[in-house]
CSV table of C-alpha atoms in Angstrom, one decimal:
chain,number,residue,atom,x,y,z
A,1,MET,CA,4.3,4.3,5.3
A,2,LYS,CA,3.5,3.5,-3.2
A,3,ARG,CA,5.8,7.9,-14.0
A,4,ALA,CA,4.1,6.5,-17.2
A,5,TRP,CA,3.1,2.5,-17.2
A,6,ILE,CA,4.8,0.9,-19.6
A,7,ALA,CA,7.9,3.3,-18.1
A,8,VAL,CA,8.3,2.6,-14.9
A,9,ALA,CA,7.6,-1.4,-15.3
A,10,ALA,CA,10.6,-0.8,-18.1
A,11,ALA,CA,13.2,1.9,-15.6
A,12,SER,CA,12.3,-0.3,-12.4
A,13,ALA,CA,13.5,-3.7,-14.0
A,14,LEU,CA,16.7,-1.8,-15.6
A,15,LEU,CA,16.9,-0.9,-11.8
A,16,LEU,CA,16.8,-4.1,-10.6
A,17,SER,CA,18.9,-5.5,-13.4
A,18,ALA,CA,21.7,-2.8,-12.2
A,19,CYS,CA,21.1,-3.8,-8.1
A,20,GLY,CA,22.4,-7.7,-9.6
A,21,GLY,CA,20.5,-10.4,-8.4
A,22,GLY,CA,19.8,-14.2,-10.0
A,23,GLY,CA,20.7,-16.2,-13.1
A,24,ASP,CA,24.0,-17.0,-13.3
A,25,ASP,CA,25.4,-14.4,-11.6
A,26,THR,CA,23.4,-16.2,-8.7
A,27,PRO,CA,26.4,-17.7,-5.7
A,28,ALA,CA,27.1,-21.2,-5.6
A,29,ASP,CA,27.2,-20.8,-1.8
A,30,SER,CA,23.1,-19.0,-1.4
A,31,ALA,CA,21.3,-21.4,-1.3
A,32,ALA,CA,22.6,-21.9,2.8
A,33,GLN,CA,22.4,-18.5,3.4
A,34,THR,CA,19.8,-16.3,5.2
A,35,ILE,CA,19.0,-13.5,5.0
A,36,ASP,CA,18.3,-10.0,7.0
A,37,ILE,CA,15.7,-7.5,6.7
A,38,GLY,CA,15.6,-4.4,8.8
A,39,SER,CA,12.1,-2.8,8.7
A,40,VAL,CA,9.8,-0.9,11.1
A,41,TYR,CA,6.5,-1.7,10.4
A,42,GLU,CA,5.8,-5.2,12.4
A,43,PRO,CA,2.4,-7.1,10.8
A,44,GLN,CA,-0.6,-6.5,13.8
A,45,ASN,CA,-1.0,-9.8,13.2
A,46,LEU,CA,-0.5,-12.4,10.3
A,47,ASP,CA,-3.9,-12.3,8.6
A,48,ASN,CA,-4.1,-9.4,5.6
A,49,THR,CA,-8.5,-9.8,6.5
A,50,ALA,CA,-7.9,-8.6,9.9
A,51,GLY,CA,-6.0,-5.7,10.6
A,52,GLY,CA,-2.4,-6.6,9.7
A,53,GLY,CA,-0.9,-3.7,8.6
A,54,GLN,CA,1.2,-3.0,5.9
A,55,GLY,CA,3.8,-5.4,8.2
A,56,VAL,CA,1.7,-8.3,7.5
A,57,THR,CA,2.3,-7.2,3.7
A,58,GLU,CA,6.2,-6.3,3.9
A,59,ALA,CA,6.7,-10.4,5.6
A,60,LEU,CA,4.3,-12.4,4.9
A,61,ASN,CA,2.9,-11.6,0.2
A,62,GLY,CA,4.4,-12.8,-2.4
A,63,ASN,CA,6.8,-15.3,0.4
A,64,VAL,CA,4.9,-17.4,2.2
A,65,TYR,CA,1.4,-16.8,0.4
A,66,GLU,CA,0.4,-16.5,-3.2
A,67,GLY,CA,-3.0,-15.6,-4.6
A,68,LEU,CA,-4.4,-16.4,-8.9
A,69,PHE,CA,-1.8,-13.4,-10.3
A,70,ARG,CA,1.6,-11.0,-8.7
A,71,LEU,CA,1.8,-7.5,-8.7
A,72,THR,CA,5.2,-6.7,-9.8
A,73,ASP,CA,7.8,-5.5,-8.6
A,74,ALA,CA,7.5,-3.5,-11.2
A,75,GLY,CA,3.9,-2.8,-10.9
A,76,THR,CA,2.7,-5.2,-13.5
A,77,VAL,CA,0.2,-8.1,-13.0
A,78,GLU,CA,1.0,-12.4,-14.0
A,79,PRO,CA,-0.9,-15.4,-14.2
A,80,LEU,CA,0.9,-17.0,-10.6
A,81,LEU,CA,-1.6,-20.3,-9.1
A,82,ALA,CA,-4.1,-19.3,-11.8
A,83,THR,CA,-2.0,-20.8,-15.2
A,84,ALA,CA,-4.9,-19.3,-17.7
A,85,HIS,CA,-7.8,-17.5,-17.3
A,86,THR,CA,-10.5,-16.5,-19.9
A,87,VAL,CA,-13.2,-13.7,-19.8
A,88,GLY,CA,-16.9,-14.8,-21.5
A,89,GLU,CA,-18.4,-12.5,-24.7
A,90,ASP,CA,-20.6,-10.2,-21.5
A,91,GLY,CA,-17.6,-9.7,-19.0
A,92,LEU,CA,-19.2,-11.1,-16.8
A,93,THR,CA,-17.8,-14.9,-16.6
A,94,TYR,CA,-14.3,-15.4,-15.8
A,95,THR,CA,-12.8,-19.4,-15.1
A,96,PHE,CA,-9.4,-20.0,-13.6
A,97,THR,CA,-7.5,-22.4,-14.4
A,98,LEU,CA,-4.9,-23.3,-11.3
A,99,ALA,CA,-1.5,-25.1,-11.8
A,100,ASP,CA,-0.8,-28.1,-11.2
A,101,GLY,CA,1.8,-29.9,-8.2
A,102,VAL,CA,1.3,-26.8,-5.8
A,103,THR,CA,0.6,-27.2,-2.2
A,104,PHE,CA,0.4,-25.6,1.1
A,105,HIS,CA,2.3,-26.0,4.0
A,106,SER,CA,0.4,-28.3,5.7
A,107,GLY,CA,0.9,-31.0,2.7
A,108,LYS,CA,-2.6,-31.1,1.7
A,109,ALA,CA,-3.3,-29.8,-1.7
A,110,LEU,CA,-4.6,-26.9,-3.7
A,111,THR,CA,-8.1,-27.0,-4.5
A,112,SER,CA,-10.7,-24.5,-6.2
A,113,ALA,CA,-12.8,-25.4,-2.6
A,114,ASP,CA,-9.8,-23.0,-1.2
A,115,VAL,CA,-9.8,-20.2,-3.7
A,116,LYS,CA,-13.4,-20.2,-3.2
A,117,ALA,CA,-13.5,-19.9,0.4
A,118,SER,CA,-9.9,-17.5,0.3
A,119,ILE,CA,-10.9,-14.8,-1.7
A,120,GLU,CA,-15.3,-15.1,0.4
A,121,ARG,CA,-12.7,-14.1,3.3
A,122,VAL,CA,-11.7,-11.3,1.9
A,123,THR,CA,-15.6,-10.4,1.5
A,124,ALA,CA,-16.7,-11.2,4.4
A,125,GLU,CA,-19.0,-9.3,6.0
A,126,THR,CA,-15.8,-9.2,9.0
A,127,SER,CA,-13.1,-9.1,6.6
A,128,ARG,CA,-10.7,-5.7,7.5
A,129,SER,CA,-9.3,-6.0,3.7
A,130,ALA,CA,-8.8,-2.7,2.1
A,131,ARG,CA,-9.6,-4.3,-1.3
A,132,LYS,CA,-13.9,-6.1,0.4
A,133,SER,CA,-15.3,-2.9,-1.6
A,134,SER,CA,-13.1,-4.2,-5.5
A,135,LEU,CA,-14.5,-7.7,-5.2
A,136,ALA,CA,-18.0,-6.0,-3.6
A,137,VAL,CA,-18.6,-7.2,-7.5
A,138,ILE,CA,-18.7,-11.0,-7.0
A,139,LYS,CA,-21.8,-12.9,-8.7
A,140,GLU,CA,-21.2,-15.7,-6.9
A,141,ILE,CA,-17.8,-17.7,-6.7
A,142,ALA,CA,-18.4,-21.6,-8.1
A,143,THR,CA,-16.7,-25.4,-8.5
A,144,PRO,CA,-17.1,-27.0,-11.2
A,145,ASP,CA,-14.0,-29.5,-10.6
A,146,ASP,CA,-10.9,-28.9,-8.6
A,147,LYS,CA,-9.1,-27.7,-10.9
A,148,THR,CA,-11.6,-24.9,-12.0
A,149,VAL,CA,-12.5,-22.0,-10.1
A,150,THR,CA,-15.8,-19.5,-11.9
A,151,VAL,CA,-16.6,-16.5,-11.2
A,152,THR,CA,-19.6,-14.2,-12.2
A,153,LEU,CA,-20.0,-10.3,-11.5
A,154,SER,CA,-23.1,-8.3,-11.5
A,155,ALA,CA,-21.1,-5.8,-13.7
A,156,PRO,CA,-18.3,-5.9,-15.5
A,157,SER,CA,-15.5,-5.1,-13.1
A,158,ILE,CA,-12.1,-3.8,-15.6
A,159,SER,CA,-9.9,-4.1,-12.3
A,160,PHE,CA,-11.0,-7.7,-11.5
A,161,VAL,CA,-7.9,-9.8,-12.4
A,162,TYR,CA,-6.3,-6.4,-10.6
A,163,HIS,CA,-7.6,-6.7,-8.1
A,164,LEU,CA,-7.2,-10.7,-7.2
A,165,SER,CA,-3.4,-10.1,-7.3
A,166,TYR,CA,-4.4,-9.1,-3.3
A,167,VAL,CA,-6.1,-12.0,-3.3
A,168,TRP,CA,-3.8,-14.7,-0.4
A,169,ILE,CA,-5.0,-18.7,-1.1
A,170,VAL,CA,-4.3,-20.2,2.5
A,171,ASN,CA,-6.2,-23.4,3.2
A,172,THR,CA,-9.4,-23.7,4.0
A,173,ALA,CA,-8.5,-26.2,6.5
A,174,ALA,CA,-5.8,-23.9,8.1
A,175,GLY,CA,-7.4,-22.7,12.1
A,176,ASP,CA,-6.4,-18.7,13.1
A,177,LEU,CA,-4.8,-17.3,10.4
A,178,THR,CA,-3.2,-14.3,13.1
A,179,THR,CA,-0.5,-15.9,14.6
A,180,THR,CA,-0.4,-19.0,12.3
A,181,ALA,CA,0.3,-19.8,7.6
A,182,ASP,CA,-0.3,-21.9,5.8
A,183,GLY,CA,0.8,-21.1,2.5
A,184,THR,CA,1.9,-22.3,-1.0
A,185,GLY,CA,4.8,-19.7,-1.2
A,186,PRO,CA,8.3,-20.2,-2.0
A,187,TYR,CA,8.4,-19.8,2.2
A,188,ARG,CA,7.8,-22.1,5.4
A,189,LEU,CA,6.5,-19.1,8.2
A,190,GLY,CA,9.5,-19.9,11.2
A,191,GLU,CA,8.5,-17.8,13.8
A,192,TRP,CA,7.4,-14.8,15.2
A,193,LYS,CA,9.2,-12.8,18.4
A,194,ARG,CA,6.2,-10.2,19.2
A,195,GLY,CA,8.3,-7.0,19.4
A,196,ALA,CA,12.0,-8.4,17.5
A,197,THR,CA,12.0,-10.8,14.3
A,198,LEU,CA,9.4,-13.4,12.4
A,199,SER,CA,11.8,-15.9,10.6
A,200,LEU,CA,11.3,-17.3,7.0
A,201,THR,CA,12.4,-20.9,5.5
A,202,ARG,CA,12.7,-22.0,2.6
A,203,ASN,CA,9.4,-24.3,1.2
A,204,ASP,CA,12.0,-27.2,0.1
A,205,ALA,CA,8.5,-28.5,-1.3
A,206,TYR,CA,7.8,-25.3,-3.1
A,207,TRP,CA,5.9,-26.0,-7.0
A,208,GLY,CA,7.6,-23.7,-8.7
A,209,THR,CA,11.4,-21.8,-8.5
A,210,LYS,CA,12.8,-22.2,-5.7
A,211,ALA,CA,13.7,-19.1,-3.5
A,212,LYS,CA,17.6,-18.4,-4.1
A,213,ASN,CA,18.1,-18.4,0.0
A,214,ALA,CA,17.5,-21.0,2.8
A,215,GLY,CA,15.5,-18.3,4.6
A,216,ALA,CA,14.7,-14.6,6.1
A,217,VAL,CA,14.8,-13.0,9.5
A,218,PHE,CA,12.9,-9.4,9.6
A,219,HIS,CA,13.9,-7.6,12.6
A,220,TYR,CA,12.0,-5.2,13.3
A,221,PHE,CA,12.9,-1.6,15.9
A,222,THR,CA,10.7,1.2,16.8
A,223,ASP,CA,12.5,4.2,15.7
A,224,ALA,CA,14.7,5.1,12.8
A,225,THR,CA,18.2,6.0,14.7
A,226,ALA,CA,18.5,2.4,15.6
A,227,LEU,CA,17.3,0.4,12.7
A,228,ASN,CA,20.7,2.5,10.7
A,229,ASN,CA,22.6,1.5,13.3
A,230,ALA,CA,21.5,-2.6,12.9
A,231,LEU,CA,22.6,-1.9,9.0
A,232,LEU,CA,25.9,-0.6,10.0
A,233,THR,CA,27.1,-3.0,12.2
A,234,ASN,CA,25.6,-6.4,10.0
A,235,ALA,CA,23.3,-6.9,12.1
A,236,VAL,CA,20.9,-6.5,9.5
A,237,ASP,CA,21.0,-7.0,5.2
A,238,ILE,CA,19.2,-4.6,3.8
A,239,VAL,CA,16.2,-2.2,4.9
A,240,THR,CA,13.5,-2.3,3.4
A,241,SER,CA,12.4,1.3,3.4
A,242,GLU,CA,14.9,3.9,4.7
A,243,GLN,CA,12.2,6.0,7.0
A,244,SER,CA,15.5,8.8,8.2
A,245,PRO,CA,16.7,10.7,5.5
A,246,ASP,CA,19.7,12.2,7.5
A,247,ALA,CA,21.0,9.3,8.0
A,248,LEU,CA,21.6,8.8,4.2
A,249,ALA,CA,25.0,10.7,4.5
A,250,GLN,CA,26.6,7.5,6.6
A,251,PHE,CA,26.5,5.1,4.1
A,252,GLU,CA,26.4,7.7,0.9
A,253,SER,CA,30.3,7.4,1.4
A,254,ASN,CA,31.1,4.0,2.5
A,255,PRO,CA,31.7,1.7,-0.3
A,256,ALA,CA,30.3,-1.5,1.4
A,257,TYR,CA,26.8,-0.2,1.8
A,258,LYS,CA,24.6,1.2,-1.9
A,259,ILE,CA,21.6,3.4,-1.6
A,260,ASN,CA,18.1,2.4,-4.7
A,261,GLU,CA,16.2,5.2,-4.6
A,262,GLY,CA,13.0,3.1,-6.3
A,263,THR,CA,9.6,4.6,-7.5
A,264,SER,CA,6.3,4.9,-4.5
A,265,THR,CA,3.4,4.3,-4.3
A,266,THR,CA,2.7,6.2,-0.3
A,267,LYS,CA,1.5,9.0,-0.4
A,268,LEU,CA,0.6,10.8,3.2
A,269,LEU,CA,-2.9,12.4,3.3
A,270,LEU,CA,-4.5,15.1,6.3
A,271,ALA,CA,-7.9,13.6,5.3
A,272,PHE,CA,-11.0,15.1,6.5
A,273,ASN,CA,-14.3,14.0,7.4
A,274,ASP,CA,-16.0,15.0,4.2
A,275,ARG,CA,-19.5,14.4,6.1
A,276,VAL,CA,-18.7,17.3,9.1
A,277,ALA,CA,-18.4,20.4,9.7
A,278,PRO,CA,-16.9,22.3,8.8
A,279,PHE,CA,-15.1,19.5,6.4
A,280,ASP,CA,-19.0,19.6,4.9
A,281,LYS,CA,-17.8,22.9,2.8
A,282,VAL,CA,-15.9,22.4,-0.1
A,283,PRO,CA,-14.7,25.5,0.4
A,284,VAL,CA,-13.1,25.7,4.2
A,285,ARG,CA,-10.9,22.4,2.7
A,286,LYS,CA,-9.7,24.1,0.1
A,287,ALA,CA,-8.6,26.9,2.6
A,288,VAL,CA,-7.0,24.7,5.0
A,289,SER,CA,-5.3,22.6,1.6
A,290,ALA,CA,-4.1,25.8,0.5
A,291,ALA,CA,-3.0,27.2,3.7
A,292,ILE,CA,0.1,23.6,3.8
A,293,ASP,CA,3.4,24.6,2.2
A,294,ASN,CA,3.7,20.3,1.1
A,295,ALA,CA,6.9,21.8,-0.9
A,296,LYS,CA,8.7,23.1,3.0
A,297,LEU,CA,7.1,20.2,4.8
A,298,LEU,CA,8.0,17.2,2.2
A,299,ASN,CA,11.2,19.2,2.0
A,300,SER,CA,12.1,19.7,6.2
A,301,ILE,CA,11.2,16.0,5.8
A,302,TRP,CA,12.7,14.4,3.1
A,303,GLY,CA,15.1,16.1,2.1
A,304,GLU,CA,16.0,15.8,-1.7
A,305,TYR,CA,14.0,12.7,-1.8
A,306,GLY,CA,9.8,12.3,-2.1
A,307,THR,CA,7.9,14.1,-4.8
A,308,LEU,CA,4.4,16.1,-4.0
A,309,ILE,CA,1.7,15.3,-6.0
A,310,GLY,CA,-1.5,17.2,-5.5
A,311,SER,CA,-4.4,13.5,-5.8
A,312,MET,CA,-3.9,11.2,-4.3
A,313,VAL,CA,-3.1,9.4,-7.7
A,314,PRO,CA,1.0,8.7,-8.0
A,315,PRO,CA,2.8,9.4,-11.6
A,316,GLY,CA,3.5,5.0,-12.0
A,317,ASP,CA,-0.9,4.9,-12.9
A,318,PRO,CA,-2.3,4.9,-15.8
A,319,TRP,CA,-4.4,7.7,-15.2
A,320,TYR,CA,-2.0,10.3,-13.1
A,321,GLU,CA,-1.6,13.6,-14.3
A,322,ASP,CA,-0.3,16.5,-12.6
A,323,LEU,CA,-2.4,18.3,-10.3
A,324,THR,CA,0.1,19.8,-7.5
A,325,ALA,CA,-0.9,23.4,-8.9
A,326,VAL,CA,-4.7,22.7,-7.8
A,327,ASN,CA,-5.6,24.6,-3.6
A,328,ALA,CA,-1.0,25.2,-4.2
A,329,TYR,CA,-0.2,26.8,-1.0
A,330,ASP,CA,-1.2,30.1,-0.9
A,331,VAL,CA,-1.8,32.1,2.8
A,332,GLU,CA,-3.3,35.1,1.5
A,333,ALA,CA,-6.0,33.0,-0.8
A,334,ALA,CA,-7.4,30.2,2.1
A,335,LYS,CA,-8.5,33.6,5.0
A,336,ARG,CA,-11.0,34.4,1.5
A,337,LEU,CA,-11.6,30.5,1.1
A,338,LEU,CA,-12.6,30.2,4.9
A,339,ALA,CA,-14.8,33.3,5.1
A,340,GLU,CA,-16.6,32.3,1.5
A,341,GLY,CA,-17.0,28.5,4.1
A,342,GLY,CA,-18.5,30.7,6.2
A,343,VAL,CA,-15.7,30.5,9.3
A,344,PRO,CA,-14.1,34.0,8.8
A,345,ASN,CA,-12.1,34.1,12.4
A,346,GLY,CA,-11.0,30.4,11.5
A,347,PHE,CA,-11.9,27.8,13.1
A,348,THR,CA,-10.8,24.3,16.2
A,349,PHE,CA,-10.2,21.0,15.3
A,350,THR,CA,-8.9,17.6,16.4
A,351,LEU,CA,-6.1,16.2,14.1
A,352,ASP,CA,-5.8,12.7,14.8
A,353,THR,CA,-2.5,11.7,14.2
A,354,PRO,CA,-0.9,8.2,14.1
A,355,ASN,CA,2.6,8.0,17.5
A,356,TYR,CA,5.0,7.4,14.6
A,357,ASP,CA,7.3,8.6,12.3
A,358,PRO,CA,6.7,11.2,10.1
A,359,HIS,CA,3.3,11.8,11.6
A,360,PRO,CA,3.6,14.1,14.9
A,361,THR,CA,6.5,15.2,13.0
A,362,ALA,CA,3.7,16.5,9.9
A,363,ALA,CA,0.9,17.5,12.8
A,364,THR,CA,3.0,20.0,14.4
A,365,PHE,CA,4.2,21.4,10.9
A,366,ILE,CA,0.3,21.8,9.9
A,367,LYS,CA,-0.8,23.1,13.8
A,368,SER,CA,1.5,25.7,12.1
A,369,GLU,CA,1.3,26.7,8.2
A,370,LEU,CA,-2.4,26.6,9.7
A,371,ALA,CA,-2.4,29.3,13.6
A,372,LYS,CA,-1.1,31.5,10.3
A,373,ILE,CA,-4.7,31.5,8.7
A,374,GLY,CA,-7.0,31.8,12.7
A,375,VAL,CA,-7.2,28.0,13.0
A,376,THR,CA,-6.3,26.4,15.3
A,377,VAL,CA,-4.9,22.5,15.7
A,378,GLU,CA,-5.5,20.6,18.5
A,379,ILE,CA,-3.4,17.7,18.0
A,380,ASN,CA,-4.9,13.9,19.4
A,381,THR,CA,-2.3,11.1,19.1
A,382,ILE,CA,-3.2,7.8,19.0
A,383,THR,CA,-2.3,4.7,18.1
A,384,SER,CA,-2.3,2.4,15.0
A,385,ASP,CA,-5.1,-0.5,16.7
A,386,GLU,CA,-7.0,3.5,18.0
A,387,TRP,CA,-6.3,4.8,15.0
A,388,TYR,CA,-8.5,1.6,12.9
A,389,THR,CA,-11.1,2.0,15.4
A,390,LYS,CA,-12.3,5.8,16.1
A,391,VAL,CA,-11.3,6.5,12.4
A,392,TYR,CA,-11.8,3.9,9.9
A,393,GLN,CA,-14.9,1.8,11.6
A,394,GLU,CA,-15.9,4.4,14.0
A,395,ARG,CA,-16.0,7.6,11.4
A,396,ASP,CA,-15.7,9.4,14.9
A,397,PHE,CA,-12.8,11.9,13.9
A,398,GLN,CA,-13.0,15.3,12.4
A,399,ALA,CA,-9.4,14.9,10.9
A,400,THR,CA,-6.6,12.7,10.4
A,401,MET,CA,-3.6,11.7,9.5
A,402,GLN,CA,-3.2,8.2,8.0
A,403,GLU,CA,-0.4,6.4,5.0
A,404,HIS,CA,-1.8,4.6,2.0
A,405,VAL,CA,0.7,2.3,0.9
A,406,ASN,CA,-1.5,0.8,-3.0
A,407,ASP,CA,-1.4,1.9,-6.4
A,408,ARG,CA,-4.6,2.9,-8.2
A,409,ASP,CA,-6.6,4.2,-4.7
A,410,VAL,CA,-8.4,7.1,-6.3
A,411,VAL,CA,-10.9,5.0,-6.7
A,412,TRP,CA,-12.4,5.1,-3.1
A,413,TYR,CA,-13.4,8.8,-3.0
A,414,GLY,CA,-16.1,7.8,-5.7
A,415,ASN,CA,-17.4,5.2,-2.2
A,416,PRO,CA,-19.4,8.0,0.1
A,417,ASP,CA,-19.0,5.0,3.0
A,418,PHE,CA,-15.7,4.9,2.7
A,419,TYR,CA,-14.0,6.1,6.0
A,420,TRP,CA,-13.5,9.7,4.8
A,421,GLY,CA,-17.1,10.6,3.4
A,422,TYR,CA,-16.3,12.0,0.4
A,423,ASP,CA,-19.8,12.5,-1.5
A,424,ASN,CA,-20.2,13.3,-5.5
A,425,ALA,CA,-22.2,11.2,-7.6
A,426,THR,CA,-20.5,13.1,-10.3
A,427,VAL,CA,-17.5,11.2,-9.3
A,428,ALA,CA,-18.8,8.0,-7.9
A,429,ASP,CA,-20.3,7.9,-11.9
A,430,LEU,CA,-17.0,8.6,-13.4
A,431,VAL,CA,-15.5,5.3,-10.8
A,432,LYS,CA,-18.6,3.3,-12.0
A,433,GLN,CA,-18.0,4.3,-14.8
A,434,ALA,CA,-13.8,3.8,-15.5
A,435,GLU,CA,-14.5,0.3,-14.1
A,436,ALA,CA,-17.3,-1.3,-16.5
A,437,ALA,CA,-15.0,0.9,-19.6
A,438,LYS,CA,-14.0,-1.6,-22.4
A,439,THR,CA,-10.5,-0.7,-23.1
A,440,GLU,CA,-7.3,0.4,-20.8
A,441,ALA,CA,-7.3,3.9,-22.0
A,442,ALA,CA,-11.3,5.1,-21.4
A,443,GLN,CA,-10.7,3.3,-17.7
A,444,ALA,CA,-7.9,5.9,-17.4
A,445,ASP,CA,-10.1,9.3,-19.3
A,446,LEU,CA,-13.3,8.6,-17.3
A,447,LEU,CA,-10.7,8.2,-13.9
A,448,LYS,CA,-8.8,11.2,-15.3
A,449,GLN,CA,-11.7,13.2,-15.1
A,450,ALA,CA,-12.7,11.9,-11.7
A,451,ASN,CA,-9.5,12.5,-10.2
A,452,LYS,CA,-9.7,16.4,-11.3
A,453,ILE,CA,-13.3,16.9,-9.7
A,454,ILE,CA,-11.8,14.9,-6.2
A,455,ALA,CA,-8.6,17.4,-6.3
A,456,ALA,CA,-10.4,20.5,-7.2
A,457,GLU,CA,-12.6,19.9,-3.9
A,458,ALA,CA,-10.0,19.1,-1.8
A,459,ALA,CA,-11.7,16.2,-0.5
A,460,SER,CA,-8.1,15.3,1.2
A,461,ASP,CA,-5.1,17.1,1.1
A,462,TRP,CA,-1.9,15.4,-0.7
A,463,LEU,CA,0.5,16.6,1.3
A,464,TYR,CA,3.7,13.9,-0.4
A,465,LEU,CA,4.0,10.8,-1.6
A,466,TYR,CA,6.9,9.1,0.2
A,467,PRO,CA,10.2,7.8,-1.2
A,468,GLN,CA,11.0,4.5,-1.3
A,469,ILE,CA,15.0,4.2,-0.9
A,470,VAL,CA,16.3,0.8,0.0
A,471,VAL,CA,19.8,0.5,1.6
A,472,ALA,CA,21.6,-2.4,1.2
A,473,SER,CA,25.4,-4.2,1.8
A,474,ALA,CA,26.8,-4.2,-1.1
A,475,ASP,CA,27.0,-7.4,-1.5
A,476,LEU,CA,24.2,-8.6,-1.5
A,477,SER,CA,21.9,-8.5,-4.8
A,478,GLY,CA,17.8,-9.6,-6.2
A,479,TYR,CA,16.0,-7.0,-3.3
A,480,PRO,CA,13.1,-5.4,-5.0
A,481,LEU,CA,12.6,-1.1,-5.3
A,482,ASN,CA,9.7,0.1,-4.6
A,483,GLY,CA,8.1,-1.8,-2.3
A,484,ARG,CA,4.9,-1.5,-4.3
A,485,ASN,CA,1.9,-1.6,-1.6
A,486,SER,CA,4.8,-2.2,0.9
A,487,GLN,CA,5.3,-5.8,-0.7
A,488,PHE,CA,8.9,-7.0,0.1
A,489,PHE,CA,9.4,-10.0,-2.2
A,490,VAL,CA,13.0,-12.0,-0.3
A,491,TYR,CA,13.0,-15.2,-2.6
A,492,ASP,CA,16.4,-13.5,-5.2
A,493,ILE,CA,17.7,-12.1,-3.2
A,494,VAL,CA,21.6,-13.2,-2.6
A,495,LYS,CA,25.1,-13.0,-0.9
A,496,SER,CA,28.2,-12.9,-3.5
């Protein structure tokens, strides 16, 4: 801590169907049930524009907060608070019509002013949203009446509606949203006990289809063993994302539990600071990438689970290609590349490593691998907050480890101001052309071209794609499997 696109959507739908949940199979007493959920991703705060982390997305996205559009667990984008929208002939003007009868949990009616303010929260100078740069194309937002929002772009953006699925619509009258919440979703925020639990209660005044259960409690754990023990002792009903593959054996032979493997978008990266020596040299980055046996690393952490991808693009993205042969593991080639990069005798660098699994284990593995080519790694273990300040904001690092959870995020390599500082004018132009493309096929072709260059230049080392393993009580159904972009929709979950 996420295939051809259409094929995966279909497969995901089948998996969800297999796990049950909904329709005529809904238990009669489900409306009185509370679902207990185990997770290692506690929010840092409750505001997804203020560095709340993936935990706030997991707990609140789609449950407490909603957007104009929803990104489904299968990866498709569906209308939500926007019941209709039109696009002008020039591709620059989007007009959205809001759903009727929508109110916030506080009782205030949703208006176009709330939508405008919510988008502007994401694009604000102080915003820490990962989608801030994606929405920089917005030129103007108008609200001609309470039910209509018109957005004018400075350039065509084929992904604009997709990006809007990340924008939570919040009450303009709400105060500090780092510890409170006021959304339009099927649940209200109950109580957040830091370091322990976060509860959701069903919103019986919800404007759409009511949640099938009475609420949910997210239970937070700091290690995988405690998380699995909670499931074994019925303290939780489901684990959102299994962190310990070694522990799966105790569930595999037990009919009281079900193990589900979905499709992931979470990549584990060794991210170089491409602005600083020696990582400003392509041969050096290629050497480090070639010296690390990613297959061995993946196997040591996840066993038979997980996938090697060779780039930032997971198999569910429309522009995926298998690039694992690029900069493949080859120690002798790595030594030659070091010499080509001007450091034939190796060098020393500091690896800023988040203090939670699997980063410390992976960092130790990388240190051992790079020692074989004369490169010394000094591991600096830091917290998530320290990582955000030191690495993401201040760019004060040589190399770091981090998981990137979003799909379609290869485009960030087209932004030289992003934290890793990759700067290739051809890639930036291809990404720009792709966003202005008139068809999805043209967009995919351009991003494939860009991704090949990014991989060939080893802009980062994409160590592996995480598996997405959901373990649940056998009597549970209706839960999401894919954890796309860390979402975990609760509203269809029931116990039989």
